Structures are given as structure tokens and as C-alpha cells.
Amino acid sequence: MDLRQGIGLRKLGKTADDFQQDLLSNLFYRRGTTVESASARDAYETLSLTVRDRLAERRSRTAAAHFATNPRWVYYLSAEYLLGAQLEQNLLYSGTGELAADAVKALGFTLEDLEELDIEPGLGNGGLGRLAACLVDSLATRDIPAVGYGIRYDFGIFRQIITEEGQTERPDDWAFQGNPWEFPAPDDRQTVGFYGHTEPVPGSQTRKRWVPGEIVLGEPSHMLVPGYGTETVNIVRLWRARGSEASFDLSRFSAGQYAEAVQEAVRAENISKVLYPDDSTELGRELRLKQQYFLVSCSLRDIIRRFRLRNEGWAQFADKTVIQLNDTHPTIAIAELMRLLVDEYEVEWEEAWSITRRTFAYTCHTLLPEALETWPVHMFERLLPRHLEIIYLINMLFLREVEARFPGDPDRLRRMSIIGEGPERRVRMAHLAVVGTEAVNGVAELHSKLLRETVLNDFADLWPAKFQNVTNGISPRRFVRLANPRLSDLITEGLGGDGWLNDLEQLAGLESLADDASFVERWRAIKRDNKVRLAVGDPDSLTDVMIKRFHEYKRQQLKILHVLAMYHRIRADPSGDWVPRTVLFAGKAAPAYHAAKDIIRLIATVGARIAEDSVVSPYLKVVFPENYNVTLAERIIPAADLSEQISLAGKEASGTGNMKLALNGAITIGTLDGANIEIRARVGAENFFLFGMDAYQAANAHRQGYSPWAYYEADGELRAALDALRDGTFGEVGQRVAGSLLDRDEYLTLADFRSYMETQDEVDRTWRDQNRWSRMSILNTAHSGFFSSDRTIADYAARIWRVEPVPVPRED
């Protein structure tokens, strides 16, 4: 029997009777209950297993095709994956939606009942994790052999509660009742070391023996990632930290010292407890570094295991393997692969370094210097002593290369060194990522340009061909077909087919319908119905949406100043012809980021004050749905009229929320920042509300001695808004936010205020002409085809990874 071909496995039927029989079989034999006693949870788990079985069947054929082909693999290392709820997507991708709806009726439930029980995995925070999820979706849809690697966090980021006191964090116990989409694989566990010391190896100048002082086990599980319209099913493999057998002290337990007996195991398991533990303390920072090394150590051993299933030696490793570093978090993988090759597999340093540099590629997701991770040398030396030695040697050889290319330039050597020499010596992870990879890419045209010109300018001088751009993208299946099904149906009808779901450029065909009265009326009705479904304000009001992680550079504070200015305008002229607005904020702030949490608290305070004001509230409403995640985004995005993308130009790498909103017909008000530039270029300047300085003007403003007080004094409306914060009308939090803006205003909020207000007035004028607004909305969708994650993956595959699709044959 050829097990790799799956011969001998029971074929899963495709009829409604087959599906129902499989559902009942899973209910009896895998859930252990009966139809008469099945709860909603029983029905949900059973349905999930039944759908999962069908994807697993495709997965077995995918693995067989990959084994036979022995292709070059893509391994995607990411600290985050925001996969979203799985049931509805897997029903769509497996083509079993109608079968499932009929089958669960026999259990006395509706499909909608069971989808409400589907909890999304809490494995990410914001755009980085959602991008990773879109890219693994498109990797499978494009038939690219790939594995995503991450950490299986027990509590994810956190569950957010919003009150007038602001944001409160609660644990996100997303897997409390289990995760039916997950396949545990404890037999594939890996061993990870920390601390300890190194010892020389006789006869070798570069090889060392690392003797760890602590051992942790990495236990994997995986989730299936099906492609849409294809047979390919890839996986995301997630690592969970476990204590080793030696971490339980039986003698202490027997002596009644129960906490002390398990303290080593608890310390080990803390590694995968929470995404991004608070790094405001030394212990928190060390835990973050442990997380990062844990992820890459487990993943690299697994990658090597997979390589050696079909290959021998190391000559082909870089030809068969490309490892994409999703931001700086997994950069320690460069030093770890060198350690594995040199110390454990006894590859000579020069060959190992050649393999390593040809294997890795690096995506940089930021322009903020503080987001380019650095770690104290003393922490590295204590936690990962062998890796620090390897980094020192890499750096020495690299600086020789720089010196040869740019002789007599010590300042350049200092700037480019992987080790930053300052009051505290630090390892610069972004520098290691550039030095140890074959390709470096930004995620929008402006971002990539600014990386080359500013943040990584010296490296671009040395290796100009290494730097590329791959603009981010999003999955149209998740963010239109699933999130906005009525709009999806209308688009399919208008285009005469649903091929656009795999070829988003086909949306351009909607342009011819932008003036079709019947089509426009239906488009407008769908948007209104989506607002009714969202149920946060008057569905006939302009729904003004700002949904993103809270950070001062994203400038939620600019939006709240606009709200305060409108509040004052309406109070001054209650009978004015005001455009009613529902202003919706959503997003989370890092628990230790107090300035961002102040902005959240101020929004809640202002929103409550407006709600109590009978003069203003008919025209202006501020809402803040709590615990923003993919599920909530799928309700907000289809209802949005206006998309707020107002970060200071030159600070946002790309953004993907801007793409999701434009794809669903929201019109952007934004700066020339990140992917806003590319959105505006494609949808047309006349269909985009532009304001504010560009990146170069913003940089010049700071160089020329920017004074927030000058803008305060010159603009009466701005002064009134800030005075309302300064005088305590909105409590101490208002005073703190105003003080921050007037004392430093690092992100030029006050400088862009007047331009923003004037553009918002243009928004109001446009909204009054609903035919014009609807046309702009349709054209935003029609010209968003470029922003598919399928195109993003095609760009990576052709320009950076050099990988080819491996189609999986359909079953007979």
C-alpha cells in the first residue's frame, strides 16, 4: 500500500446524505453523544470536525504532491497570526456550506447558531497578524508549498473592556473550550535551551559547544490553511512551551511544597502564555526575547527535519528552502541557523554563512526607530550566550566588508554595526536581519523608498539590489465574500461571475456600472443594511470609521480634535444644516502604552458627554465598540462610509485596513502615507479626500523648529478644542492629552489640523450629493483590485522567493 497516496483511506462522500452520515458518525464516535442529547456546543464541535475531515483529505493529497515534487518551500516566521473565525471560511473553502446548513437542521440548530460559537484564535494583535493570515491564505490559493510558523499563545493579546475610565485588559482565554480546528502533534516536540555557558571544541576556531542552563520543550500543533478554488491545503504550525520532565520536583511536591515543585514548569510555560508580554520591566523584556528564540529554535529544527525527508547534505538547502522573517521578531533565526549548521551539523563557517544568507528574506514593517528591535548585550549574553558569540563574529566579518567598500569612514562603521555602542551596548536586530538575508522589502512604495533613504540608508548604499518593495494586500474572500455577502453577490451579478474572488483586477468591470441607476440604488441599499446590522448609530448618518491599533503616530487624537470642533460648531448654531455623523473608533492600545490609553479614555469621555447633550447628539455620535478583532472588523468594514487613514506622512509602513475599507466602498480621507498613496493613485484623486503634509514636508517641519503653540495661537477653532481639554471639561485625561500636544506634538497633529478640518468640510459637501458619493464608493471598489493578497504573494514568489506553484490533482 502506498500510504503517501492515501490509498486505503475511506473516501468522504459529497452528497447531502454522505455529509449528514459523517456528521452523525462524528457526533457518536468522536463527540460521544447522541442526537437527542446534543447541545449547541456538541453540534458546533461535530460540524467543525466534519468540515475539517474534508480539508484533511485535501491536505493528504497536498502532502503527497509536495513529497513527489520536492519543490522549494516557503516558511513564514511570524510572531502573530490573526486568522479570524474558522467555521464560515472553511465551509466556503470546502464548498460544504449548503450541505452543512441542511445537516445541522437534523440536530435542531441553524448554521448561524453554530457560527456564533466559533471563537477566533487569539494569536495576533493588529495589522501584522492579519497580514500574515491573508498571506498564508493566498499562498494556498496560489498553490505555493508553504508552512507558517508561530506560537500558540494560551491567552493571545488580551480581551478589551471599554468604559469611561478607558481601556481595561482581561485575559483572552480563546481556547478554554478547545479548538476543533487544531491537530496536536506532541510526538514532533522540540527541545529549546536557554542560559548556561559555551565551551570550545578542540581543533575548531568557529565551533562551540553550548551547555544550556534551562531546557524547555516546544510542543507543536497545526491548523489547516485551505486555498480557495484549488485543492491545496497548507498548514500553520504553532508551538506551545512545556516544562521538561526535570521541571517537576517530586520531592518538593511530596514535602507539601506544591508551588515550589512546579515553579520551573510554570516558568517554561510562561513563554507561550501571552502575546507581547509587558516589556516595561527587565523580566518582561527577557520573556519577549525568550519567546522569539523559542519560536525560531523550534521552527528551524522542524524546517531542517522537513528538508531531510527528501534531501541529503546541505548543498541544496538554500535551493529548497526560503524563510521569510515577518518583521524583526524572528530575526534571531539567522544566528540560530548558523549555530545549528556550525555547532550541531559541523558545517564550515563560510559554507554555513552562504547557506544562511541565501535562505532568509526579511520584511521590515516600520519606519519608527523604536520599533526596530534592539536587545541589551548583557541580556543576550545571559540568555543566549552562544548566539551572542555568533553575532559578534558575523559583525566582525561584516564590518570588514564595509571597511573594504568604504575605507576611512569610521562613522559609517559605527552606524552599520550590528552592535550599537552607546550608554548601553545593544544588539540591533534590524541590522542583523539585513546582513543575514538575501532580500529586504518594504510593504508600500513610499515605505520602501523611505527605508532606502533614511532608516536603512547605509545598507542600501552597500547592497542596493537587496532592497525591494512588495505592497501589502488583503484576502477578498475574507473581507468581501464572508464579511459583506450581499455586496459580494451584487458584484458577482454585475460582473457576470465570481472569478473576481481569485482575480481581483476583474473588479475594474464595475466602473461601467457606476452610473447605472438600478445598480447604484442596490449598492446604496446594501451599505445601509450593513449599518443596520452593525447597529451603532443612525443608518442614514455618515458612518465615519477609524479602526486600527492605538498609537500616537496614527493620530486618533487628530480625529477627536475634529469631533470637539464639530461639537462646538453645533452648539454655536443648533439649527444649522449639519450632516449627521456616527464616528466609530475601535482598536487596542498596548497595556504599558499610557499615552495611547489616555486617547482611548478621552474618546470614551467625549463620546459620553456628546450622548448626554440633547443639542449635539442628533447630529453627532461617538461610539467605541470594545475588543476589536477580525470578527468585529467584518461587521464594521462593510458599514463604513468614510475611512480615516490620517497618520503623519512618513510614519505608517503600509496599512491594510485602508485596503479593506476601500475594497468595500468606503472613501478614504487620508495623508500621503503608506499605501494611501497607491490607493489614491488607483482609485483616482477625485475619489479620495487628501489632506496634510507629505513625508518630506513633515520631516522639514521638525528640522525647522516646529512649534505647536504657534498653531494653537493662530487657529481659533483649534484653540477652542484644546482649551476644552485644558480647562478640565473632560477631566484629567483631557488635560494630559492637550499637554502632550502642546508640549511636543511629535506627530504634527496641530500642524495638520486646519487642512484636515477643511477636507472634512469637503466630505460633508460631497455626502449631501448622494449620487456623487455612491459613484465614488463604487469606483473605490472597482479600482482596488491591485490590493489583493494574491497579487502580493505573486510578487513575493517571482521577485524574492523564486518559487513555483505545485498544483494538487483533484481526486478521481
mmCIF file of N, CA, C and O in Angstrom, residues 127-128 131 326-327 362-369 371-372 441-451 454-455 468-473 548-549 551 553-554 645-659 671-679 695 747 787 796:
data_model
loop_
_atom_site.group_PDB
_atom_site.id
_atom_site.type_symbol
_atom_site.label_atom_id
_atom_site.label_comp_id
_atom_site.label_asym_id
_atom_site.label_seq_id
_atom_site.Cartn_x
_atom_site.Cartn_y
_atom_site.Cartn_z
ATOM 1 N N GLY A 127 -2.404 44.712 12.469
ATOM 2 C CA GLY A 127 -2.154 44.543 11.051
ATOM 3 C C GLY A 127 -1.122 43.485 10.724
ATOM 4 O O GLY A 127 -1.234 42.788 9.711
ATOM 5 N N LEU A 128 -0.091 43.346 11.553
ATOM 6 C CA LEU A 128 0.956 42.360 11.282
ATOM 7 C C LEU A 128 0.382 40.945 11.263
ATOM 8 O O LEU A 128 0.668 40.153 10.360
ATOM 9 N N LEU A 131 -2.154 40.548 8.282
ATOM 10 C CA LEU A 131 -1.415 40.385 7.036
ATOM 11 C C LEU A 131 -0.900 38.958 6.916
ATOM 12 O O LEU A 131 -1.020 38.325 5.856
ATOM 13 N N ASN A 326 8.943 37.790 9.167
ATOM 14 C CA ASN A 326 7.881 38.792 9.187
ATOM 15 C C ASN A 326 8.161 39.797 10.284
ATOM 16 O O ASN A 326 7.751 39.633 11.432
ATOM 17 N N ASP A 327 8.895 40.840 9.947
ATOM 18 C CA ASP A 327 9.367 41.875 10.865
ATOM 19 C C ASP A 327 10.570 41.363 11.663
ATOM 20 O O ASP A 327 11.082 40.272 11.411
ATOM 21 N N TYR A 362 13.732 39.165 4.500
ATOM 22 C CA TYR A 362 13.256 39.973 5.634
ATOM 23 C C TYR A 362 12.276 41.032 5.163
ATOM 24 O O TYR A 362 12.559 41.789 4.228
ATOM 25 N N THR A 363 11.103 41.052 5.795
ATOM 26 C CA THR A 363 10.133 42.119 5.580
ATOM 27 C C THR A 363 10.191 43.075 6.761
ATOM 28 O O THR A 363 9.950 42.677 7.900
ATOM 29 N N CYS A 364 10.511 44.333 6.487
ATOM 30 C CA CYS A 364 10.512 45.366 7.520
ATOM 31 C C CYS A 364 9.155 46.065 7.488
ATOM 32 O O CYS A 364 8.702 46.509 6.425
ATOM 33 N N HIS A 365 8.503 46.172 8.637
ATOM 34 C CA HIS A 365 7.144 46.710 8.700
ATOM 35 C C HIS A 365 7.059 48.063 9.393
ATOM 36 O O HIS A 365 5.978 48.456 9.811
ATOM 37 N N THR A 366 8.156 48.761 9.518
ATOM 38 C CA THR A 366 8.086 50.005 10.281
ATOM 39 C C THR A 366 9.077 51.026 9.755
ATOM 40 O O THR A 366 10.042 50.681 9.060
ATOM 41 N N LEU A 367 8.812 52.283 10.091
ATOM 42 C CA LEU A 367 9.784 53.356 9.917
ATOM 43 C C LEU A 367 10.136 53.985 11.258
ATOM 44 O O LEU A 367 10.926 54.921 11.317
ATOM 45 N N LEU A 368 9.519 53.483 12.332
ATOM 46 C CA LEU A 368 9.754 54.043 13.655
ATOM 47 C C LEU A 368 11.015 53.416 14.253
ATOM 48 O O LEU A 368 11.083 52.196 14.422
ATOM 49 N N PRO A 369 12.007 54.224 14.593
ATOM 50 C CA PRO A 369 13.239 53.662 15.143
ATOM 51 C C PRO A 369 12.993 52.782 16.367
ATOM 52 O O PRO A 369 13.651 51.744 16.531
ATOM 53 N N ALA A 371 10.617 50.837 16.924
ATOM 54 C CA ALA A 371 10.037 49.546 16.553
ATOM 55 C C ALA A 371 11.062 48.620 15.907
ATOM 56 O O ALA A 371 10.767 47.452 15.675
ATOM 57 N N LEU A 372 12.241 49.142 15.584
ATOM 58 C CA LEU A 372 13.329 48.298 15.084
ATOM 59 C C LEU A 372 14.052 47.736 16.305
ATOM 60 O O LEU A 372 14.894 48.396 16.905
ATOM 61 N N ASN A 441 12.524 43.757 2.030
ATOM 62 C CA ASN A 441 11.455 44.503 1.358
ATOM 63 C C ASN A 441 10.653 45.343 2.325
ATOM 64 O O ASN A 441 10.449 44.969 3.483
ATOM 65 N N GLY A 442 10.218 46.508 1.824
ATOM 66 C CA GLY A 442 9.192 47.284 2.488
ATOM 67 C C GLY A 442 7.836 46.852 1.972
ATOM 68 O O GLY A 442 7.721 45.994 1.086
ATOM 69 N N VAL A 443 6.765 47.469 2.506
ATOM 70 C CA VAL A 443 5.423 46.962 2.248
ATOM 71 C C VAL A 443 4.498 47.977 1.586
ATOM 72 O O VAL A 443 3.292 47.773 1.510
ATOM 73 N N ALA A 444 5.062 49.068 1.103
ATOM 74 C CA ALA A 444 4.355 50.042 0.265
ATOM 75 C C ALA A 444 5.436 50.850 -0.442
ATOM 76 O O ALA A 444 6.581 50.910 0.012
ATOM 77 N N GLU A 445 5.070 51.482 -1.545
ATOM 78 C CA GLU A 445 6.086 52.174 -2.336
ATOM 79 C C GLU A 445 6.805 53.251 -1.531
ATOM 80 O O GLU A 445 8.035 53.349 -1.554
ATOM 81 N N LEU A 446 6.046 54.083 -0.802
ATOM 82 C CA LEU A 446 6.678 55.141 -0.003
ATOM 83 C C LEU A 446 7.522 54.540 1.102
ATOM 84 O O LEU A 446 8.652 54.988 1.357
ATOM 85 N N HIS A 447 6.984 53.537 1.774
ATOM 86 C CA HIS A 447 7.713 52.905 2.869
ATOM 87 C C HIS A 447 9.052 52.358 2.377
ATOM 88 O O HIS A 447 10.102 52.592 3.004
ATOM 89 N N SER A 448 9.047 51.646 1.270
ATOM 90 C CA SER A 448 10.290 51.071 0.748
ATOM 91 C C SER A 448 11.278 52.166 0.356
ATOM 92 O O SER A 448 12.493 52.040 0.568
ATOM 93 N N LYS A 449 10.752 53.255 -0.204
ATOM 94 C CA LYS A 449 11.618 54.375 -0.584
ATOM 95 C C LYS A 449 12.257 55.009 0.642
ATOM 96 O O LYS A 449 13.468 55.294 0.664
ATOM 97 N N LEU A 450 11.461 55.216 1.693
ATOM 98 C CA LEU A 450 11.993 55.835 2.903
ATOM 99 C C LEU A 450 12.944 54.901 3.654
ATOM 100 O O LEU A 450 13.886 55.371 4.305
ATOM 101 N N LEU A 451 12.696 53.586 3.585
ATOM 102 C CA LEU A 451 13.659 52.648 4.168
ATOM 103 C C LEU A 451 15.027 52.834 3.523
ATOM 104 O O LEU A 451 16.055 52.894 4.215
ATOM 105 N N THR A 454 16.360 56.577 4.438
ATOM 106 C CA THR A 454 16.542 57.034 5.818
ATOM 107 C C THR A 454 16.951 55.888 6.744
ATOM 108 O O THR A 454 18.136 55.733 7.054
ATOM 109 N N VAL A 455 16.014 55.065 7.145
ATOM 110 C CA VAL A 455 16.242 54.110 8.232
ATOM 111 C C VAL A 455 17.373 53.137 7.925
ATOM 112 O O VAL A 455 18.214 52.844 8.771
ATOM 113 N N GLN A 468 13.840 45.843 -2.000
ATOM 114 C CA GLN A 468 12.713 45.759 -2.920
ATOM 115 C C GLN A 468 11.448 46.252 -2.223
ATOM 116 O O GLN A 468 11.432 46.469 -1.012
ATOM 117 N N ASN A 469 10.402 46.396 -3.027
ATOM 118 C CA ASN A 469 9.084 46.717 -2.475
ATOM 119 C C ASN A 469 8.092 45.633 -2.848
ATOM 120 O O ASN A 469 8.062 45.186 -3.997
ATOM 121 N N VAL A 470 7.307 45.208 -1.877
ATOM 122 C CA VAL A 470 6.153 44.348 -2.135
ATOM 123 C C VAL A 470 4.991 44.947 -1.348
ATOM 124 O O VAL A 470 4.936 44.824 -0.118
ATOM 125 N N THR A 471 4.099 45.620 -2.036
ATOM 126 C CA THR A 471 2.974 46.265 -1.360
ATOM 127 C C THR A 471 2.043 45.212 -0.760
ATOM 128 O O THR A 471 1.740 44.199 -1.395
ATOM 129 N N ASN A 472 1.617 45.462 0.452
ATOM 130 C CA ASN A 472 0.717 44.540 1.152
ATOM 131 C C ASN A 472 -0.582 44.329 0.377
ATOM 132 O O ASN A 472 -0.940 45.110 -0.509
ATOM 133 N N GLY A 473 -1.294 43.293 0.780
ATOM 134 C CA GLY A 473 -2.601 43.013 0.199
ATOM 135 C C GLY A 473 -3.490 42.322 1.210
ATOM 136 O O GLY A 473 -3.055 41.953 2.301
ATOM 137 N N LYS A 548 -8.072 50.815 14.084
ATOM 138 C CA LYS A 548 -6.661 50.455 13.992
ATOM 139 C C LYS A 548 -6.062 50.435 15.396
ATOM 140 O O LYS A 548 -6.665 50.929 16.347
ATOM 141 N N ARG A 549 -4.895 49.846 15.503
ATOM 142 C CA ARG A 549 -4.177 49.869 16.769
ATOM 143 C C ARG A 549 -3.968 51.318 17.211
ATOM 144 O O ARG A 549 -3.747 52.198 16.381
ATOM 145 N N HIS A 551 -1.967 54.267 18.504
ATOM 146 C CA HIS A 551 -0.600 54.772 18.588
ATOM 147 C C HIS A 551 -0.647 56.245 18.244
ATOM 148 O O HIS A 551 -1.417 56.660 17.376
ATOM 149 N N TYR A 553 1.271 58.023 16.481
ATOM 150 C CA TYR A 553 1.548 58.381 15.088
ATOM 151 C C TYR A 553 0.349 58.139 14.182
ATOM 152 O O TYR A 553 0.235 58.748 13.112
ATOM 153 N N LYS A 554 -0.572 57.261 14.590
ATOM 154 C CA LYS A 554 -1.780 57.030 13.792
ATOM 155 C C LYS A 554 -2.787 58.176 13.972
ATOM 156 O O LYS A 554 -3.721 58.308 13.209
ATOM 157 N N GLN A 645 -7.653 57.433 7.497
ATOM 158 C CA GLN A 645 -6.263 56.959 7.376
ATOM 159 C C GLN A 645 -5.360 58.181 7.501
ATOM 160 O O GLN A 645 -4.795 58.659 6.539
ATOM 161 N N ILE A 646 -5.231 58.692 8.743
ATOM 162 C CA ILE A 646 -4.756 60.052 8.959
ATOM 163 C C ILE A 646 -3.422 60.105 9.692
ATOM 164 O O ILE A 646 -3.082 61.109 10.302
ATOM 165 N N SER A 647 -2.649 59.023 9.621
ATOM 166 C CA SER A 647 -1.331 59.014 10.251
ATOM 167 C C SER A 647 -0.445 60.108 9.650
ATOM 168 O O SER A 647 -0.646 60.555 8.516
ATOM 169 N N LEU A 648 0.552 60.529 10.433
ATOM 170 C CA LEU A 648 1.501 61.511 9.923
ATOM 171 C C LEU A 648 2.262 60.901 8.752
ATOM 172 O O LEU A 648 2.803 59.794 8.854
ATOM 173 N N ALA A 649 2.319 61.591 7.647
ATOM 174 C CA ALA A 649 3.002 61.076 6.459
ATOM 175 C C ALA A 649 4.444 60.710 6.783
ATOM 176 O O ALA A 649 5.165 61.472 7.428
ATOM 177 N N GLY A 650 4.836 59.521 6.353
ATOM 178 C CA GLY A 650 6.179 59.020 6.610
ATOM 179 C C GLY A 650 6.285 58.121 7.807
ATOM 180 O O GLY A 650 7.383 57.651 8.125
ATOM 181 N N LYS A 651 5.171 57.845 8.487
ATOM 182 C CA LYS A 651 5.220 57.019 9.699
ATOM 183 C C LYS A 651 4.560 55.657 9.524
ATOM 184 O O LYS A 651 4.984 54.691 10.141
ATOM 185 N N GLU A 652 3.507 55.567 8.731
ATOM 186 C CA GLU A 652 2.803 54.296 8.538
ATOM 187 C C GLU A 652 3.502 53.521 7.425
ATOM 188 O O GLU A 652 3.684 54.036 6.324
ATOM 189 N N ALA A 653 3.883 52.267 7.732
ATOM 190 C CA ALA A 653 4.562 51.481 6.713
ATOM 191 C C ALA A 653 3.663 51.270 5.504
ATOM 192 O O ALA A 653 4.034 51.557 4.364
ATOM 193 N N SER A 654 2.484 50.765 5.734
ATOM 194 C CA SER A 654 1.567 50.496 4.633
ATOM 195 C C SER A 654 0.134 50.674 5.088
ATOM 196 O O SER A 654 -0.577 51.564 4.649
ATOM 197 N N GLY A 655 -0.286 49.819 6.015
ATOM 198 C CA GLY A 655 -1.681 49.718 6.377
ATOM 199 C C GLY A 655 -2.337 48.653 5.526
ATOM 200 O O GLY A 655 -1.970 48.424 4.368
ATOM 201 N N THR A 656 -3.289 47.954 6.113
ATOM 202 C CA THR A 656 -4.141 47.049 5.343
ATOM 203 C C THR A 656 -5.608 47.356 5.606
ATOM 204 O O THR A 656 -6.460 47.047 4.773
ATOM 205 N N GLY A 657 -5.911 48.006 6.736
ATOM 206 C CA GLY A 657 -7.278 48.448 6.978
ATOM 207 C C GLY A 657 -7.745 49.403 5.897
ATOM 208 O O GLY A 657 -8.912 49.364 5.468
ATOM 209 N N ASN A 658 -6.849 50.266 5.416
ATOM 210 C CA ASN A 658 -7.207 51.198 4.341
ATOM 211 C C ASN A 658 -7.652 50.440 3.095
ATOM 212 O O ASN A 658 -8.579 50.856 2.387
ATOM 213 N N MET A 659 -7.005 49.304 2.819
ATOM 214 C CA MET A 659 -7.363 48.484 1.653
ATOM 215 C C MET A 659 -8.715 47.802 1.848
ATOM 216 O O MET A 659 -9.542 47.773 0.920
ATOM 217 N N THR A 671 -3.740 61.055 4.544
ATOM 218 C CA THR A 671 -2.498 61.729 4.179
ATOM 219 C C THR A 671 -1.792 60.909 3.107
ATOM 220 O O THR A 671 -2.169 59.771 2.808
ATOM 221 N N LEU A 672 -0.720 61.472 2.572
ATOM 222 C CA LEU A 672 0.121 60.743 1.624
ATOM 223 C C LEU A 672 1.093 59.878 2.414
ATOM 224 O O LEU A 672 2.295 60.131 2.490
ATOM 225 N N ASP A 673 0.553 58.832 2.999
ATOM 226 C CA ASP A 673 1.333 57.956 3.869
ATOM 227 C C ASP A 673 1.054 56.506 3.506
ATOM 228 O O ASP A 673 -0.072 56.141 3.137
ATOM 229 N N GLY A 674 2.069 55.666 3.649
ATOM 230 C CA GLY A 674 1.887 54.239 3.457
ATOM 231 C C GLY A 674 1.231 53.922 2.122
ATOM 232 O O GLY A 674 1.507 54.528 1.086
ATOM 233 N N ALA A 675 0.313 52.960 2.156
ATOM 234 C CA ALA A 675 -0.379 52.544 0.934
ATOM 235 C C ALA A 675 -1.475 53.514 0.523
ATOM 236 O O ALA A 675 -2.070 53.337 -0.547
ATOM 237 N N ASN A 676 -1.754 54.543 1.338
ATOM 238 C CA ASN A 676 -2.705 55.581 0.901
ATOM 239 C C ASN A 676 -2.322 56.131 -0.473
ATOM 240 O O ASN A 676 -3.177 56.432 -1.304
ATOM 241 N N ILE A 677 -1.022 56.282 -0.673
ATOM 242 C CA ILE A 677 -0.545 56.855 -1.933
ATOM 243 C C ILE A 677 -0.960 55.972 -3.100
ATOM 244 O O ILE A 677 -1.451 56.459 -4.133
ATOM 245 N N GLU A 678 -0.779 54.672 -2.931
ATOM 246 C CA GLU A 678 -1.111 53.750 -4.015
ATOM 247 C C GLU A 678 -2.622 53.607 -4.181
ATOM 248 O O GLU A 678 -3.117 53.447 -5.305
ATOM 249 N N ILE A 679 -3.367 53.676 -3.082
ATOM 250 C CA ILE A 679 -4.825 53.649 -3.184
ATOM 251 C C ILE A 679 -5.315 54.856 -3.975
ATOM 252 O O ILE A 679 -6.125 54.731 -4.904
ATOM 253 N N ALA A 695 5.517 63.398 3.430
ATOM 254 C CA ALA A 695 6.568 62.925 4.341
ATOM 255 C C ALA A 695 7.749 63.890 4.398
ATOM 256 O O ALA A 695 8.346 64.096 5.474
ATOM 257 N N TYR A 747 3.957 64.144 16.393
ATOM 258 C CA TYR A 747 3.399 63.697 15.110
ATOM 259 C C TYR A 747 2.579 64.790 14.412
ATOM 260 O O TYR A 747 1.721 64.507 13.596
ATOM 261 N N PHE A 787 -4.917 45.451 -4.672
ATOM 262 C CA PHE A 787 -4.635 45.242 -3.251
ATOM 263 C C PHE A 787 -5.052 43.858 -2.751
ATOM 264 O O PHE A 787 -5.285 43.660 -1.562
ATOM 265 N N TYR A 796 5.964 38.302 -4.231
ATOM 266 C CA TYR A 796 6.983 37.623 -3.423
ATOM 267 C C TYR A 796 7.535 36.409 -4.169
ATOM 268 O O TYR A 796 8.758 36.182 -4.211
#
